[in-house]
CSV table of C-alpha atoms (C1' of nucleotides) and ligand atoms in Angstrom, one decimal:
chain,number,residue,atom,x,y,z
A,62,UNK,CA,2.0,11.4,-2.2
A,63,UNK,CA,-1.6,10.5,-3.6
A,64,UNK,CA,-1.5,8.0,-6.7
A,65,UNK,CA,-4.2,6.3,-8.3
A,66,UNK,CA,-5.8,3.3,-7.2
A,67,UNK,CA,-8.8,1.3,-7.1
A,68,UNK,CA,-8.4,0.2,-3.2
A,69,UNK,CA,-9.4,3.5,-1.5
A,70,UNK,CA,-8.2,2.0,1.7
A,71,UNK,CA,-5.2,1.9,0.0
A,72,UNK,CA,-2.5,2.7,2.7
A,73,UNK,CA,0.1,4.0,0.8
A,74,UNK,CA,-2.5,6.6,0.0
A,75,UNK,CA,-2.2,8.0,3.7
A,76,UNK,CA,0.9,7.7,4.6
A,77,UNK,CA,3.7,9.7,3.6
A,78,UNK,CA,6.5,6.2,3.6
A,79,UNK,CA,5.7,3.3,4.9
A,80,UNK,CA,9.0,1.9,4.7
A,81,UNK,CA,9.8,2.0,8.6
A,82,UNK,CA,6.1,1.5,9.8
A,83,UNK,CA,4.4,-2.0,9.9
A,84,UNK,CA,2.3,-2.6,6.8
A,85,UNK,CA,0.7,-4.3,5.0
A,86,UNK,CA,3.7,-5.3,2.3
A,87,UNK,CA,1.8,-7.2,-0.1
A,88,UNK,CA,-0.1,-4.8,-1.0
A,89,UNK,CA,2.4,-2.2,-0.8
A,90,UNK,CA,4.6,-3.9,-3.3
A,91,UNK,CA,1.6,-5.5,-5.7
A,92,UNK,CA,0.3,-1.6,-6.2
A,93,UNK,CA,3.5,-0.2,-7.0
A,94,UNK,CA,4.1,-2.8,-9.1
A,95,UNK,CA,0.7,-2.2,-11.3
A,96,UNK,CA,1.9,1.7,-10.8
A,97,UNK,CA,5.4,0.7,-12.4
A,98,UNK,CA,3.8,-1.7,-15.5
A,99,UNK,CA,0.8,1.2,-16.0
A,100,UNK,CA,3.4,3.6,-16.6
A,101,UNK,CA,5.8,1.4,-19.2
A,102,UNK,CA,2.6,0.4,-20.8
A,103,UNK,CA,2.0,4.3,-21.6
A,104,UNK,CA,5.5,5.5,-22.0
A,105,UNK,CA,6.3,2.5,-24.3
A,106,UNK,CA,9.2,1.1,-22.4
A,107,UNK,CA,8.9,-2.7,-22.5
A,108,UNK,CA,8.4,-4.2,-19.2
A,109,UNK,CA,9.7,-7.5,-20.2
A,110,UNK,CA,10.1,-10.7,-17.8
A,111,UNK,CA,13.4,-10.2,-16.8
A,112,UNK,CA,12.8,-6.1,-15.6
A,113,UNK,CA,9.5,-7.5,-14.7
A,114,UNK,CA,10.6,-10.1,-12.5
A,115,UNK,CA,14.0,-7.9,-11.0
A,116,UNK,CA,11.7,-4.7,-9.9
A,117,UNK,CA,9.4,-8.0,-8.1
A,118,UNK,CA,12.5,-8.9,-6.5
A,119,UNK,CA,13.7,-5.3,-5.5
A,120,UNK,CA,9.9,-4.8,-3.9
A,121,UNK,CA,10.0,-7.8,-1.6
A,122,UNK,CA,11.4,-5.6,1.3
A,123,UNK,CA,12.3,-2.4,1.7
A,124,UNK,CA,16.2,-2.9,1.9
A,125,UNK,CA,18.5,-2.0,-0.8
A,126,UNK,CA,19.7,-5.2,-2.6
A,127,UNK,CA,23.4,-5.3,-4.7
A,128,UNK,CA,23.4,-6.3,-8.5
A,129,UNK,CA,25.1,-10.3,-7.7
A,130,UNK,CA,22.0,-10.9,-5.1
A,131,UNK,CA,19.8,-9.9,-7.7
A,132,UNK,CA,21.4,-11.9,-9.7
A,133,UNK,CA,21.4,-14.9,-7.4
A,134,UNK,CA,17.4,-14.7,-7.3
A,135,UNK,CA,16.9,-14.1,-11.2
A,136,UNK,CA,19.5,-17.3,-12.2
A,137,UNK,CA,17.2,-19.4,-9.5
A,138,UNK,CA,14.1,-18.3,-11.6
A,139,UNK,CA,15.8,-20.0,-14.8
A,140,UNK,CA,17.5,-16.4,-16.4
A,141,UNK,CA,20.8,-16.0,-17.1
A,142,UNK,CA,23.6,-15.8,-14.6
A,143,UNK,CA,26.3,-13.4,-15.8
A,144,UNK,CA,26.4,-9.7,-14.0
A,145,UNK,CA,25.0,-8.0,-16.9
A,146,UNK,CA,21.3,-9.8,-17.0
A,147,UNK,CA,21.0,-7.9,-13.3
A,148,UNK,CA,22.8,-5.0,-14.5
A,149,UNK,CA,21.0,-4.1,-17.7
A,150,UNK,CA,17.5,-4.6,-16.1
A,151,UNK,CA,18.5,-3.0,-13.3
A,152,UNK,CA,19.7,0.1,-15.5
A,153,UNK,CA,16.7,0.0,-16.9
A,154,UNK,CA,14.6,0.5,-13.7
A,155,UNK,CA,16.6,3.1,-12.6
A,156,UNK,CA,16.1,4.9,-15.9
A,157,UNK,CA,12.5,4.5,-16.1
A,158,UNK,CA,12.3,6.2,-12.3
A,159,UNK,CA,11.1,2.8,-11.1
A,160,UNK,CA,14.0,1.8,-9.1
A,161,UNK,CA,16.7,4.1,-7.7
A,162,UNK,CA,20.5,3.4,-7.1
A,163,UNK,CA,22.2,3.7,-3.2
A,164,UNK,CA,25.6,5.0,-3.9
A,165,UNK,CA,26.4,4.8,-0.4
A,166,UNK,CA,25.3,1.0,-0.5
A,167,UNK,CA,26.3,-0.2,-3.8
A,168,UNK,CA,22.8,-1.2,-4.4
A,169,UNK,CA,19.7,-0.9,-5.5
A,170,UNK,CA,15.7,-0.2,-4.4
A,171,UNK,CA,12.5,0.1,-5.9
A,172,UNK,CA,11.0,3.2,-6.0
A,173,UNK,CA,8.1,3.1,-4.2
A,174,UNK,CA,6.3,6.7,-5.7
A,175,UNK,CA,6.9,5.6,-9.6
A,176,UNK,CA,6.0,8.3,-11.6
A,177,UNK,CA,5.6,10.8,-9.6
A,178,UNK,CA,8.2,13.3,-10.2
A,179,UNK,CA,10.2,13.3,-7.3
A,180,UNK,CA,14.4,13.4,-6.8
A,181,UNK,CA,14.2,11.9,-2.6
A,182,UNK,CA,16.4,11.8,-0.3
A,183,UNK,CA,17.5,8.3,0.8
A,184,UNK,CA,17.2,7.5,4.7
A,185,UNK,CA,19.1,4.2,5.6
A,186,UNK,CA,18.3,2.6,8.5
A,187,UNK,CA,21.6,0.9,10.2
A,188,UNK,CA,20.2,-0.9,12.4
A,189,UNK,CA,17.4,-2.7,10.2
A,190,UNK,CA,19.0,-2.3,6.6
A,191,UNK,CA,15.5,-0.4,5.6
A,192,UNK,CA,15.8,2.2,3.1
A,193,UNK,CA,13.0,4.9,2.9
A,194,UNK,CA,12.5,7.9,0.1
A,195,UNK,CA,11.9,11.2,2.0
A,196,UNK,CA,11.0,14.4,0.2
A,197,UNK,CA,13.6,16.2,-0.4
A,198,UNK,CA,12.7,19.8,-2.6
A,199,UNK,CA,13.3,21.7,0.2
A,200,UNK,CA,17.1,19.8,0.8
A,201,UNK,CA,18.1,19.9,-3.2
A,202,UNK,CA,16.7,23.7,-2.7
A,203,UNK,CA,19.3,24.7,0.0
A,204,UNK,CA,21.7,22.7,-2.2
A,205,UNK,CA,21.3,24.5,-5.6
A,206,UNK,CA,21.4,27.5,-3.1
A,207,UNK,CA,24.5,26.7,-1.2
A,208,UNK,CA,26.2,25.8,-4.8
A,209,UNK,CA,25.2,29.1,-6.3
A,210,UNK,CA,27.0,31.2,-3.7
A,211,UNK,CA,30.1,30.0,-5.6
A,212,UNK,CA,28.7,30.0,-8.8
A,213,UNK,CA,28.3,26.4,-9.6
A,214,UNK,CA,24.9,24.9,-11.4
A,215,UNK,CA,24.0,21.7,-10.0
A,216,UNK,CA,23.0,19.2,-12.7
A,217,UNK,CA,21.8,16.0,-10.7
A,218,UNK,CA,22.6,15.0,-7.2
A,219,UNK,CA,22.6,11.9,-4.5
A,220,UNK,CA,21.2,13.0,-0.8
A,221,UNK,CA,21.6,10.0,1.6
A,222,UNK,CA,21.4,9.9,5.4
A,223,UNK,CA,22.4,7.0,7.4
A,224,UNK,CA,20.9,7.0,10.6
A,225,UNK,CA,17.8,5.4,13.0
A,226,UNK,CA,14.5,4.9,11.9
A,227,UNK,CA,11.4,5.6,14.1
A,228,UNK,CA,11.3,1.7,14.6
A,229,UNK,CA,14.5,1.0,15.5
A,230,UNK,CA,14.7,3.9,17.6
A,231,UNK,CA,12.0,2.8,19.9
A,232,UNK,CA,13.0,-0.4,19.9
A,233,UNK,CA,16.5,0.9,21.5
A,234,UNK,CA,18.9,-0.2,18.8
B,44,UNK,CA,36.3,30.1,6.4
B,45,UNK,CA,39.3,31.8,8.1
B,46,UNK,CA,42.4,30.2,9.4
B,47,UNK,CA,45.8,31.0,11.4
B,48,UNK,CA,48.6,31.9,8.9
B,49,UNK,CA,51.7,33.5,8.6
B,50,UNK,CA,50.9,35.3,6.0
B,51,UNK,CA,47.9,37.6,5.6
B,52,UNK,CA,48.0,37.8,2.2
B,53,UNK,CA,46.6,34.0,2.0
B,54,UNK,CA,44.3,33.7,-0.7
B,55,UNK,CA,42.2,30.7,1.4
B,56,UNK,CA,41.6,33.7,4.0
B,57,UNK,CA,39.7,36.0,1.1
B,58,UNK,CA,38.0,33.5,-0.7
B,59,UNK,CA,35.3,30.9,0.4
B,60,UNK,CA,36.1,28.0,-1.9
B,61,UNK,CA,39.1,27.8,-4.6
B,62,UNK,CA,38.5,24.7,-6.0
B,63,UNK,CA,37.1,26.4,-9.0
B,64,UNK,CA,39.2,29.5,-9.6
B,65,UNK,CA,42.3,30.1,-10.4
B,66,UNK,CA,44.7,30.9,-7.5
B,67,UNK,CA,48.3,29.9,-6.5
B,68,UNK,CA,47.7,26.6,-5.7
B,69,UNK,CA,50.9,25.6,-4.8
B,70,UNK,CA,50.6,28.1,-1.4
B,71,UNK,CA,47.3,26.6,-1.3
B,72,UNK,CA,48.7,22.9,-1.0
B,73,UNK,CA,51.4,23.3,0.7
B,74,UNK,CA,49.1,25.7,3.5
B,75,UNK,CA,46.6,22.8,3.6
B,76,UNK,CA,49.2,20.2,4.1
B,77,UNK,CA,50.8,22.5,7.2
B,78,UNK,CA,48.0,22.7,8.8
B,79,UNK,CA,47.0,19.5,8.9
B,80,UNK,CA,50.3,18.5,10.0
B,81,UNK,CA,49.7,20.9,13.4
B,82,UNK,CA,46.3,19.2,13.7
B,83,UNK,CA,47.7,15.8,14.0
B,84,UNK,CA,50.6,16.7,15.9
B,85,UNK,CA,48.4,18.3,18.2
B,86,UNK,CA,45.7,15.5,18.6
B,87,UNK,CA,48.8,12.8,19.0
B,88,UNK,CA,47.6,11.4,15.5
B,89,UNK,CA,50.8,9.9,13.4
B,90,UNK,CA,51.3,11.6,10.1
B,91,UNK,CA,53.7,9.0,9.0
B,92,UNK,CA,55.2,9.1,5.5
B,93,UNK,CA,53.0,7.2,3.7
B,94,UNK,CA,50.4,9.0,5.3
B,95,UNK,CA,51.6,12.7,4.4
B,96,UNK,CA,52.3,11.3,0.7
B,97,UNK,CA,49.1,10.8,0.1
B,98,UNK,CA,48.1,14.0,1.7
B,99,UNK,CA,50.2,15.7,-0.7
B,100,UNK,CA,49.1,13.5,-3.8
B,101,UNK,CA,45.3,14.6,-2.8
B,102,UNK,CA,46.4,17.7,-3.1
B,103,UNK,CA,48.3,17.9,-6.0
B,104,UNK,CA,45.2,19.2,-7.6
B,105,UNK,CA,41.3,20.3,-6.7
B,106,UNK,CA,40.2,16.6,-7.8
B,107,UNK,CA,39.0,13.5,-6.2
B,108,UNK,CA,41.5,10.4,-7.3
B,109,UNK,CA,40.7,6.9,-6.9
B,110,UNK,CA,42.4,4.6,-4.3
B,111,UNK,CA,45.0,2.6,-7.3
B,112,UNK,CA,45.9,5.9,-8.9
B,113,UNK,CA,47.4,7.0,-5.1
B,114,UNK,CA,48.9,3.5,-4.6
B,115,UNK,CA,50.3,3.5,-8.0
B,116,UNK,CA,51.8,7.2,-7.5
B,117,UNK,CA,53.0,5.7,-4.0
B,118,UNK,CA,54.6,3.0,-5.4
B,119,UNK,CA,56.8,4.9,-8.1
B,120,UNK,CA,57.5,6.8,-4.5
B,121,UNK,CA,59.2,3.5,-3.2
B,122,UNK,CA,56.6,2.6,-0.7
B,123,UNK,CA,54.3,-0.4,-0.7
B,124,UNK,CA,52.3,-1.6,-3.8
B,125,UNK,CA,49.3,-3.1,-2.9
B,126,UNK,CA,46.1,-1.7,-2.4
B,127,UNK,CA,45.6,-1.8,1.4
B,128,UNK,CA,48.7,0.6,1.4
B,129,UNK,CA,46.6,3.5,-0.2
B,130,UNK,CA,43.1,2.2,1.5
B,131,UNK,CA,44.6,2.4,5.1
B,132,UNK,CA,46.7,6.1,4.8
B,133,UNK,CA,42.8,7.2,3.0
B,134,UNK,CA,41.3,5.5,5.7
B,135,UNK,CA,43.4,7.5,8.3
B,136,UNK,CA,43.2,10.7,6.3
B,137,UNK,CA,39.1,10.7,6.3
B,138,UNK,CA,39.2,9.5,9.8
B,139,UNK,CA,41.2,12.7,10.5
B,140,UNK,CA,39.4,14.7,8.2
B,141,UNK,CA,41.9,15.4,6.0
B,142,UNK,CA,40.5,13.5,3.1
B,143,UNK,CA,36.7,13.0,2.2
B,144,UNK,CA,35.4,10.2,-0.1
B,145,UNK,CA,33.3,11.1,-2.9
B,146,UNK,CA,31.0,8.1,-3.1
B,147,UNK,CA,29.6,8.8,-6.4
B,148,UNK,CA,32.9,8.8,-7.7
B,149,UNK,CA,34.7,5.6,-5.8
B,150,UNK,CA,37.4,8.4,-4.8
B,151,UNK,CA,38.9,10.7,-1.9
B,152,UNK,CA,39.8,14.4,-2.5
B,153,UNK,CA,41.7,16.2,0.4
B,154,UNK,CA,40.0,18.2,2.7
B,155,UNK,CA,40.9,22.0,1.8
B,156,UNK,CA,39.5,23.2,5.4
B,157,UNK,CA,41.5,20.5,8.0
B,158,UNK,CA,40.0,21.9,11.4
B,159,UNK,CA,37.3,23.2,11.0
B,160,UNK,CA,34.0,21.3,11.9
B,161,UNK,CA,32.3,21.0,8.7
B,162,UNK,CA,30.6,18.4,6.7
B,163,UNK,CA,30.1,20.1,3.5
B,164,UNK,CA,28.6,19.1,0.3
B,165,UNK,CA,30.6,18.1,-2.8
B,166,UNK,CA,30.1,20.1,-5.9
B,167,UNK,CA,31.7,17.9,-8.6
B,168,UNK,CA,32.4,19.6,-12.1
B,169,UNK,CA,31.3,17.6,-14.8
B,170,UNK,CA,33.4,18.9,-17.4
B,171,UNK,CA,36.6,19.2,-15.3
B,172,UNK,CA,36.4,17.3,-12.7
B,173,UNK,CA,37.2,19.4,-10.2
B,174,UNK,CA,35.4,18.9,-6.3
B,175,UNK,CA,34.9,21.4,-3.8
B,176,UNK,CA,33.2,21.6,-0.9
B,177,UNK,CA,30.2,24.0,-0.2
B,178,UNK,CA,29.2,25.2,3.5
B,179,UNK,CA,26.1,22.6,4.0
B,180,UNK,CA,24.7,23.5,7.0
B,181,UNK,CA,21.4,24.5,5.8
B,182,UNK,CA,21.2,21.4,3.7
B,183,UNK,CA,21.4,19.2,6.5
B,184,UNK,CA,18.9,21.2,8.2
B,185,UNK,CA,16.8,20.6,5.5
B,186,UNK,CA,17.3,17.0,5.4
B,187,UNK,CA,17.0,16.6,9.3
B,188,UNK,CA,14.0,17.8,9.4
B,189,UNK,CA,12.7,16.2,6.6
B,190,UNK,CA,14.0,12.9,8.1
B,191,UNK,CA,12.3,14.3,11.6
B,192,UNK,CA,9.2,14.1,9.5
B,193,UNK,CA,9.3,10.9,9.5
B,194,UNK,CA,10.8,9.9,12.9
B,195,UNK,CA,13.6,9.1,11.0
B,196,UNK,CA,17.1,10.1,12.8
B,197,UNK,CA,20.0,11.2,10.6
B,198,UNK,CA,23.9,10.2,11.6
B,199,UNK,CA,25.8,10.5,8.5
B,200,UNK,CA,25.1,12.2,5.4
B,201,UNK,CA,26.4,12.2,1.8
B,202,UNK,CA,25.7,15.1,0.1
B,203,UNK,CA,26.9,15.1,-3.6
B,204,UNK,CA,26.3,17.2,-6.6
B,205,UNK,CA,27.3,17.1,-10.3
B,206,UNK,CA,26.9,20.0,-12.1
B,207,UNK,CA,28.9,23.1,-14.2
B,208,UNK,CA,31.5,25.0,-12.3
B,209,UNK,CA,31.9,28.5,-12.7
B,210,UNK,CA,34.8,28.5,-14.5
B,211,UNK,CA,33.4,25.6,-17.0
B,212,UNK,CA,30.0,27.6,-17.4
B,213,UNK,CA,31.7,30.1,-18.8
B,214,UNK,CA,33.9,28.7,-20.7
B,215,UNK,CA,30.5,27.1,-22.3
B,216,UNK,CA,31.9,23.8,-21.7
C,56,DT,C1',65.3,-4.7,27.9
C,57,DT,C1',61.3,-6.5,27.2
C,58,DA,C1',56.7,-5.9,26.3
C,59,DT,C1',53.0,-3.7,23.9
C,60,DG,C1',50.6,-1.5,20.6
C,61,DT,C1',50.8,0.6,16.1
C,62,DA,C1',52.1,0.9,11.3
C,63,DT,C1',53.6,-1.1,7.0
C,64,DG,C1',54.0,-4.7,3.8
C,65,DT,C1',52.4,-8.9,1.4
C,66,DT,C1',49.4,-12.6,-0.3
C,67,DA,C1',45.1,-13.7,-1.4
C,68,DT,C1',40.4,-13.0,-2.3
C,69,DA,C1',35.9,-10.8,-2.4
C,70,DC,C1',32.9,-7.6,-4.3
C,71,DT,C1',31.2,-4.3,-8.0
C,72,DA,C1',30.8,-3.1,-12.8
C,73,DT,C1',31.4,-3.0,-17.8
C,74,DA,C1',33.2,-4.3,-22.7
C,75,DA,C1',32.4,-7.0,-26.5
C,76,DC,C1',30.3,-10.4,-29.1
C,77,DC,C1',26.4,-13.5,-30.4
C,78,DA,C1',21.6,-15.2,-31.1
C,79,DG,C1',16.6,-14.7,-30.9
C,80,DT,C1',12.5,-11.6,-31.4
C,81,DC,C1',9.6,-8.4,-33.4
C,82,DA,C1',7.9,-4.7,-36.3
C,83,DA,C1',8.6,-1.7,-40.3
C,84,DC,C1',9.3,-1.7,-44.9
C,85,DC,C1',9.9,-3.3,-49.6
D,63,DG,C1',7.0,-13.4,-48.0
D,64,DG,C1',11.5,-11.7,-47.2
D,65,DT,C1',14.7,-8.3,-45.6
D,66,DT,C1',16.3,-4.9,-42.6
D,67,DG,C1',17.2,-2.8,-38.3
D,68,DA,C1',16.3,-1.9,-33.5
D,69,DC,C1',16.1,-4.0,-29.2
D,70,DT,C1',16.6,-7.6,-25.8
D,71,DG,C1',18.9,-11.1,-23.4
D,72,DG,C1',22.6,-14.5,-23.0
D,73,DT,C1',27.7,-15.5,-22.8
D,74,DT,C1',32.7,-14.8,-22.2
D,75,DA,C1',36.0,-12.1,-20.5
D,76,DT,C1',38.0,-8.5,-18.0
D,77,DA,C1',38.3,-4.1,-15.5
D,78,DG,C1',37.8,-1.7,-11.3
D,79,DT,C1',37.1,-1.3,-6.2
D,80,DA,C1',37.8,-3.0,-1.5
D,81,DT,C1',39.0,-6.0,2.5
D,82,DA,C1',40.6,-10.2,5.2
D,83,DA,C1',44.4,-12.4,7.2
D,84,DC,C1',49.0,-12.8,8.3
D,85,DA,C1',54.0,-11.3,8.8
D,86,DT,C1',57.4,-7.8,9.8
D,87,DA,C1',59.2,-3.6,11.5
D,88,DC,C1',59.2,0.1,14.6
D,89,DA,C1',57.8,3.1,18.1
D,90,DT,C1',56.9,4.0,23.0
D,91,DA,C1',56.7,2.8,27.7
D,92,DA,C1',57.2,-0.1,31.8
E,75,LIG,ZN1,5.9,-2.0,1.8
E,76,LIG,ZN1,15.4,0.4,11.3
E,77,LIG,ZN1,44.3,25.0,-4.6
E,78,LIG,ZN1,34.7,22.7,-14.2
DNA sequence: TTATGTATGTTATACTATAACCAGTCAACC
DNA sequence: GGTTGACTGGTTATAGTATAACATACATAA
């Protein structure tokens, strides 16, 4: 999943996810952040300090977080402290493509491949909480296929898979 | 997706999937329900009456229901009236796999194929609201391989889809 | 029979999400 | 400049989903 960049060592450049691997997560988050604000800018959605600060929060790990502990952190920066300042900005993200929502979790994540077009699959980690996006045209494909053979059209749809990542795995848990 | 019956004339022997069409559901329920019944007498599991009352509720029709409206039907049924009533028969019912839960929809829909190992995908009508399941077994090939990709090792999946069902498309609803 | 585990019922509470209303901001328009 | 209208964020209040903890009843088995 290329993107544009100015750091050609930029490491979400080679790597497909870097969600499970060790990495350098300032960077990670910094550059999709820009990504995320480059695209607003363009589209025209307002990337105001509230969204601006929630998709921040979001990209501080690579977990899912719930709506109240994003609340938590945005009332502690001086915003407002009622469910729908998270909600609404978190709405937003999620509508823009920048963050996506965990049904399985009740939460939320940023995306970490904003604007590419892409509908992932969601691989939770239950051992370390880590959610990662994994291609998944080739899943939604056997999907729309498996619906057709009954003669339903598939209009969205939420592909999540809780299991062991590589980490994890190796480290026996 | 055959099964043993009495009669051979059982529609869920001809047909994949009912959900959407129109068929005698009431053989269909009440052929769901006995077979599950010979499932749990058979495994030693306790189909109790709360248990098989929310079996039947599920099954009154083809879609998912939320965990009040069963304990509010098993109320006006004389048993207990608060919510773990409903959430521990569900419980029991998806351990059994009787019941699914549709996570996009904070709701359980019985299982129309008790018995036989499958973890399907939910195709959830838009327009009527109506859930069936759909074989999934090359879906989840798909997504274990694209997990695999990453080292990432699936457990449990939650495959969901909204979308048009046949009977809706036509209808050009 | 007594002991043991299981199932149901109840109280209370936690967690998740949205409706409805109000005030400030900003840009388009007159 | 002043007004309008769209949008954002703040607040109160409430709806909807789920579980913890404890008490009671009931089955089965030693
Ligand atoms: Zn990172
Ligand atoms: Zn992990
Ligand atoms: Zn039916
Ligand atoms: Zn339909």
């Amino acid at each position: 999943m290329p993107h544009d960049h100015p750091d050609s060592d930029c490491p979400g450049c080679a790597t497909p996810d870097l969600a499970f691997s060790s990495h350098d997560h300032a960077h990670c988050a910094t550059d999709v952040l820009a990504r995320a604000e480059a695209l607003a800018a363009a589209s025209g959605a307002r990337m105001t300090p509230v969204r601006k600060r929630v998709l921040e929060i979001l990209l501080e790990s690579h977990k899912a977080m719930g709506a109240y502990d994003v609340l938590q952190r945005l009332a502690a920066d001086g915003f407002g402290n009622q469910p729908p300042v998270a909600y609404r900005a978190l709405e937003f993200l999620v509508e823009q493509g920048f963050a996506h929502r965990i049904r399985r979790l009740n939460a939320f994540a940023a995306c970490m491949h904003p604007g590419e077009a892409h509908a992932p699959a969601f691989l939770i980690c239950k051992s370390c909480d880590a959610v990662a996006e994994a291609p998944a045209a080739l899943v939604r494909a056997a999907l729309d296929k498996a619906a057709a053979a009954i003669g339903f059209v598939v209009e969205r749809s939420n592909i999540e898979a809780l299991g062991l990542c590589p980490s994890c795995l190796e480290s026996g848990k």
